[in-house]
XYZ file of C-alpha atoms in Angstrom:
339
model
C -88.396 31.313 188.185
C -88.009 28.379 185.803
C -84.912 28.007 183.612
C -85.379 25.709 180.626
C -82.128 24.193 179.425
C -82.051 21.517 176.697
C -79.408 18.833 177.222
C -77.777 16.022 175.255
C -75.091 13.377 175.667
C -73.631 13.127 172.166
C -76.622 11.343 170.683
C -79.751 12.716 169.023
C -80.235 16.449 169.464
C -76.627 17.335 170.275
C -76.325 19.593 167.232
C -79.422 21.578 168.219
C -78.517 21.807 171.911
C -75.100 23.267 171.075
C -76.387 25.726 168.477
C -75.028 28.744 170.401
C -71.519 27.283 170.572
C -71.662 26.102 166.937
C -73.894 28.638 165.151
C -72.884 28.063 161.537
C -74.737 25.094 160.089
C -73.758 23.348 156.855
C -76.179 21.008 155.088
C -75.345 18.227 152.655
C -76.509 14.895 151.267
C -75.018 11.762 152.822
C -75.813 8.068 153.098
C -77.989 6.821 155.924
C -77.217 3.563 157.745
C -78.602 1.562 154.795
C -76.822 3.535 152.079
C -79.775 5.682 151.035
C -79.303 9.385 150.280
C -80.621 11.700 153.009
C -80.235 15.303 154.144
C -77.856 15.848 157.056
C -75.936 18.686 158.670
C -72.911 19.560 160.741
C -71.984 22.865 162.385
C -68.989 25.154 162.793
C -68.027 27.389 165.686
C -67.957 31.160 165.207
C -64.452 31.348 163.744
C -64.779 28.186 161.667
C -61.917 26.301 163.321
C -63.968 23.588 165.054
C -66.719 21.420 163.586
C -69.439 19.581 165.482
C -70.809 16.408 163.910
C -73.738 14.431 165.293
C -73.303 10.863 164.053
C -77.031 10.210 164.456
C -77.620 12.731 161.657
C -76.476 10.059 159.215
C -76.545 6.644 160.896
C -79.146 7.311 163.586
C -81.683 4.696 164.616
C -84.413 7.333 164.526
C -83.675 7.816 160.821
C -84.934 4.299 160.051
C -88.480 2.968 160.295
C -88.725 0.099 162.747
C -89.052 -2.493 159.980
C -85.643 -1.468 158.549
C -83.681 -1.596 161.792
C -81.086 -4.359 161.609
C -77.504 -3.890 162.880
C -76.422 -6.896 160.811
C -76.482 -4.759 157.650
C -76.154 -1.108 158.704
C -73.012 1.033 158.399
C -71.448 4.412 159.243
C -70.347 5.548 155.770
C -72.395 8.731 156.099
C -70.413 9.766 159.180
C -67.277 9.650 157.058
C -68.971 11.864 154.482
C -69.746 14.412 157.203
C -66.115 14.317 158.366
C -64.917 14.830 154.797
C -67.170 17.880 154.440
C -65.834 19.294 157.720
C -62.254 18.802 156.515
C -63.137 20.573 153.272
C -64.415 23.480 155.390
C -60.877 23.895 156.732
C -61.384 23.063 160.410
C -58.541 22.136 162.760
C -60.674 20.187 165.236
C -63.720 17.942 164.902
C -66.002 16.946 167.778
C -68.219 13.979 166.932
C -71.266 13.118 169.013
C -71.711 9.358 169.351
C -75.073 7.931 170.291
C -78.446 6.847 168.988
C -76.882 4.875 166.149
C -78.486 2.079 164.139
C -75.080 0.517 163.539
C -72.507 -1.891 164.898
C -69.747 -1.750 162.286
C -66.827 -0.574 164.436
C -66.518 2.569 162.337
C -65.531 0.699 159.166
C -68.042 2.569 157.029
C -66.754 5.898 158.293
C -63.156 4.830 157.663
C -63.946 3.625 154.118
C -65.428 7.008 153.244
C -62.076 8.546 154.156
C -59.830 6.094 152.318
C -59.395 2.992 154.496
C -59.677 -0.399 152.794
C -60.655 -3.809 154.176
C -59.910 -7.280 152.799
C -61.084 -10.859 153.356
C -58.911 -13.985 153.670
C -58.575 -14.312 149.884
C -57.259 -10.756 149.609
C -60.415 -9.442 147.970
C -61.527 -5.968 149.032
C -64.814 -5.956 150.939
C -67.154 -3.327 152.340
C -67.843 -4.728 155.807
C -71.008 -3.790 157.673
C -72.487 -5.554 160.664
C -72.369 -9.315 160.204
C -69.837 -9.187 157.355
C -67.211 -7.839 159.778
C -66.349 -11.482 160.472
C -64.818 -11.667 156.979
C -62.229 -8.965 157.712
C -58.676 -10.322 157.833
C -56.657 -7.288 156.818
C -57.018 -3.544 156.513
C -54.984 -0.842 154.815
C -54.970 2.553 156.514
C -52.350 4.116 154.240
C -54.947 5.686 151.965
C -56.769 7.593 154.701
C -57.121 11.301 153.900
C -53.863 12.962 154.969
C -55.771 15.776 156.680
C -56.970 13.328 159.339
C -53.508 13.218 160.923
C -53.436 17.029 161.099
C -56.855 17.307 162.747
C -57.752 16.882 166.411
C -60.692 14.526 166.972
C -62.877 14.409 170.069
C -65.475 11.666 170.399
C -68.382 12.753 172.609
C -69.625 9.348 173.779
C -73.167 8.860 175.038
C -71.952 5.772 176.923
C -68.458 4.859 178.082
C -68.759 1.140 177.364
C -65.940 -0.799 175.668
C -66.322 -2.291 172.204
C -65.440 -5.834 173.289
C -66.054 -8.003 176.342
C -69.108 -8.976 178.420
C -70.127 -5.319 178.775
C -69.292 -4.512 175.156
C -71.211 -2.819 172.373
C -72.888 -5.914 170.929
C -74.082 -7.489 174.162
C -75.506 -4.271 175.566
C -77.071 -2.547 172.578
C -77.806 -4.900 169.666
C -81.318 -5.747 170.850
C -82.421 -2.111 170.964
C -81.104 -1.657 167.413
C -83.312 -4.443 166.101
C -80.867 -7.356 166.336
C -81.413 -10.919 167.557
C -79.310 -12.990 169.950
C -77.686 -14.662 166.933
C -76.875 -11.239 165.521
C -75.335 -10.207 168.826
C -72.806 -13.062 168.826
C -72.044 -12.598 165.127
C -71.368 -8.892 165.600
C -69.236 -9.522 168.659
C -67.087 -11.940 166.668
C -66.877 -9.474 163.797
C -65.785 -6.583 166.013
C -63.059 -8.804 167.476
C -61.820 -9.653 163.966
C -61.852 -5.968 163.077
C -59.775 -5.125 166.132
C -57.122 -7.668 165.140
C -56.932 -6.358 161.578
C -56.787 -2.696 162.592
C -54.098 -3.146 165.232
C -52.023 -5.218 162.805
C -52.264 -2.288 160.382
C -50.972 0.134 163.015
C -54.147 1.199 164.774
C -54.079 1.621 168.532
C -56.031 0.092 171.395
C -57.483 -3.262 172.388
C -61.200 -2.552 172.123
C -61.587 -2.513 175.905
C -61.047 1.218 176.370
C -64.065 3.074 177.848
C -66.028 4.706 175.047
C -64.805 2.463 172.227
C -68.206 0.738 172.244
C -70.183 3.955 171.749
C -72.375 4.029 168.615
C -71.752 0.357 167.823
C -67.963 0.584 167.983
C -67.739 3.897 166.126
C -65.798 5.090 169.172
C -63.224 2.382 168.452
C -62.889 3.420 164.824
C -62.281 7.039 165.788
C -59.897 6.128 168.609
C -57.905 3.445 166.823
C -57.730 4.788 163.270
C -58.070 8.573 163.741
C -56.425 9.051 167.154
C -59.542 10.554 168.721
C -59.882 11.381 172.394
C -62.844 9.556 173.964
C -64.823 11.568 176.513
C -68.268 11.467 178.139
C -70.450 13.508 175.822
C -72.790 14.605 178.589
C -69.971 16.267 180.552
C -68.823 18.193 177.494
C -72.339 19.321 176.579
C -73.121 20.472 180.136
C -69.915 22.486 180.154
C -70.678 24.141 176.816
C -74.259 25.103 177.745
C -73.150 26.535 181.106
C -75.178 24.175 183.302
C -72.783 24.265 186.239
C -72.805 28.066 186.305
C -76.583 28.034 186.791
C -76.684 25.712 189.815
C -75.921 28.341 192.449
C -79.161 29.100 194.294
C -81.240 26.561 192.372
C -83.925 24.732 194.407
C -84.471 21.772 192.086
C -83.331 20.254 188.806
C -86.060 18.337 186.964
C -85.109 16.196 183.982
C -86.451 13.356 181.859
C -85.369 10.043 180.364
C -87.017 7.458 178.145
C -85.942 4.502 180.280
C -84.211 4.968 183.621
C -82.113 1.797 183.772
C -78.538 0.523 184.000
C -77.596 2.219 180.729
C -78.454 5.517 182.412
C -75.580 4.940 184.836
C -72.988 4.552 182.101
C -72.089 8.069 181.006
C -75.614 9.134 180.058
C -76.796 12.696 180.634
C -78.568 11.950 183.899
C -75.429 10.446 185.447
C -73.561 13.673 184.647
C -76.413 15.807 185.982
C -76.470 13.743 189.166
C -72.775 14.271 189.801
C -73.049 18.043 189.375
C -76.241 18.323 191.426
C -74.765 16.309 194.271
C -71.614 18.450 194.301
C -73.770 21.573 194.609
C -76.335 20.176 197.051
C -79.214 20.527 194.578
C -81.961 17.864 194.483
C -82.408 16.106 191.131
C -85.715 14.508 190.139
C -86.054 12.292 187.061
C -89.301 11.670 185.186
C -89.007 8.626 182.929
C -91.205 6.515 180.719
C -89.945 3.443 182.571
C -88.006 3.110 185.829
C -86.025 -0.051 186.619
C -86.349 -1.069 190.252
C -82.674 -1.916 190.786
C -81.114 1.347 189.578
C -79.750 3.742 192.174
C -77.666 6.604 190.811
C -75.867 8.608 193.457
C -77.092 12.183 193.241
C -80.577 11.365 191.924
C -83.019 12.335 194.669
C -85.997 10.538 193.117
C -87.016 8.890 189.848
C -90.679 8.523 188.889
C -92.196 6.478 186.089
C -94.827 8.502 184.248
C -96.537 5.617 182.421
C -99.606 4.110 184.112
C -99.023 0.636 185.544
C -99.811 -2.064 182.985
C -100.182 0.375 180.087
C -99.242 -0.853 176.628
C -96.012 0.611 175.296
C -97.656 2.348 172.341
C -100.328 3.843 174.599
C -97.594 5.173 176.879
C -95.826 6.741 173.901
C -99.051 8.289 172.619
C -99.818 9.795 176.024
C -96.213 10.681 176.833
C -96.610 14.455 176.710
C -99.704 14.601 178.918
C -98.239 12.090 181.399
C -95.031 14.124 181.578
C -96.921 17.371 182.183
C -99.049 15.752 184.872
C -96.089 14.362 186.817
C -94.094 17.575 186.444
C -97.053 19.373 188.042
C -96.985 16.882 190.940
C -93.319 17.642 191.569
C -93.918 21.396 191.322
C -96.700 21.212 193.911
C -94.445 19.269 196.278
C -91.783 21.957 195.963
C -94.343 24.726 196.509
C -95.693 23.067 199.650
C -92.174 22.544 200.984
C -91.432 26.242 200.764
């Protein structure tokens, strides 16, 4: 018997994976990470009291063609529009999946959509995004929608990295969002300036809390300005889809990952799967496009790279499905021979 169970960690696909828990979908037009109008959606639970928002629906990297990916200019305004729509729906709690973003604006775009204002050293109001965060000297949170304070926020973080510091959002993720080394340092400086302005205005935190770096600092914006709880998204998703209840009597868990590397260790879905599988004595095998040699996640029995040695990246992507099927068959035969 094979049980197929889609998973997510707060990033792309979270809305679809949790369709049973949040069956009522609402569609609307919002801004993407470059301010262009796109279709997006959020979902409500059965009684309409809790909303689920996937931030990647609006500011996701996958929403942008590769040529447009640049964290120096992208923003999270569309996430704020999704939150506003959820508030208008009358919910008491909002869970926001963080991951797969094209942004590194510390949540300023989201906050602006809900009434926050940001100012430069001359006192002029600015709309900071990416590199222009370095201009922020002051912020005013008094105009934030009053319903925010009456609503519980949960940030489902795909990674539990901090916003600032050597392991912070800019240093770890800017390159994969299309940024250069120069951009990385500029964004890091800007996020630090944002932290100073927000805390001076009454926001909480120091930017070093685990999860504040998720989605380019969107975790910080939610935590500091909206009072959100930061939690590993993978743990929450696995709980909601009933993964742990299915482990009793299971012979093997087989899962996949684009790149099995050090980011995988930091709150990603596989790290959560590994912890649960180890606790239940179930072997876990990972099939990945790439496997870093120096990664060893406790609870992962084996990790196999499915791309042929020396293959070009685009060729590996084009042949991804067939390579995945082939290696899954290898694992299945090993299990059959063992029994």
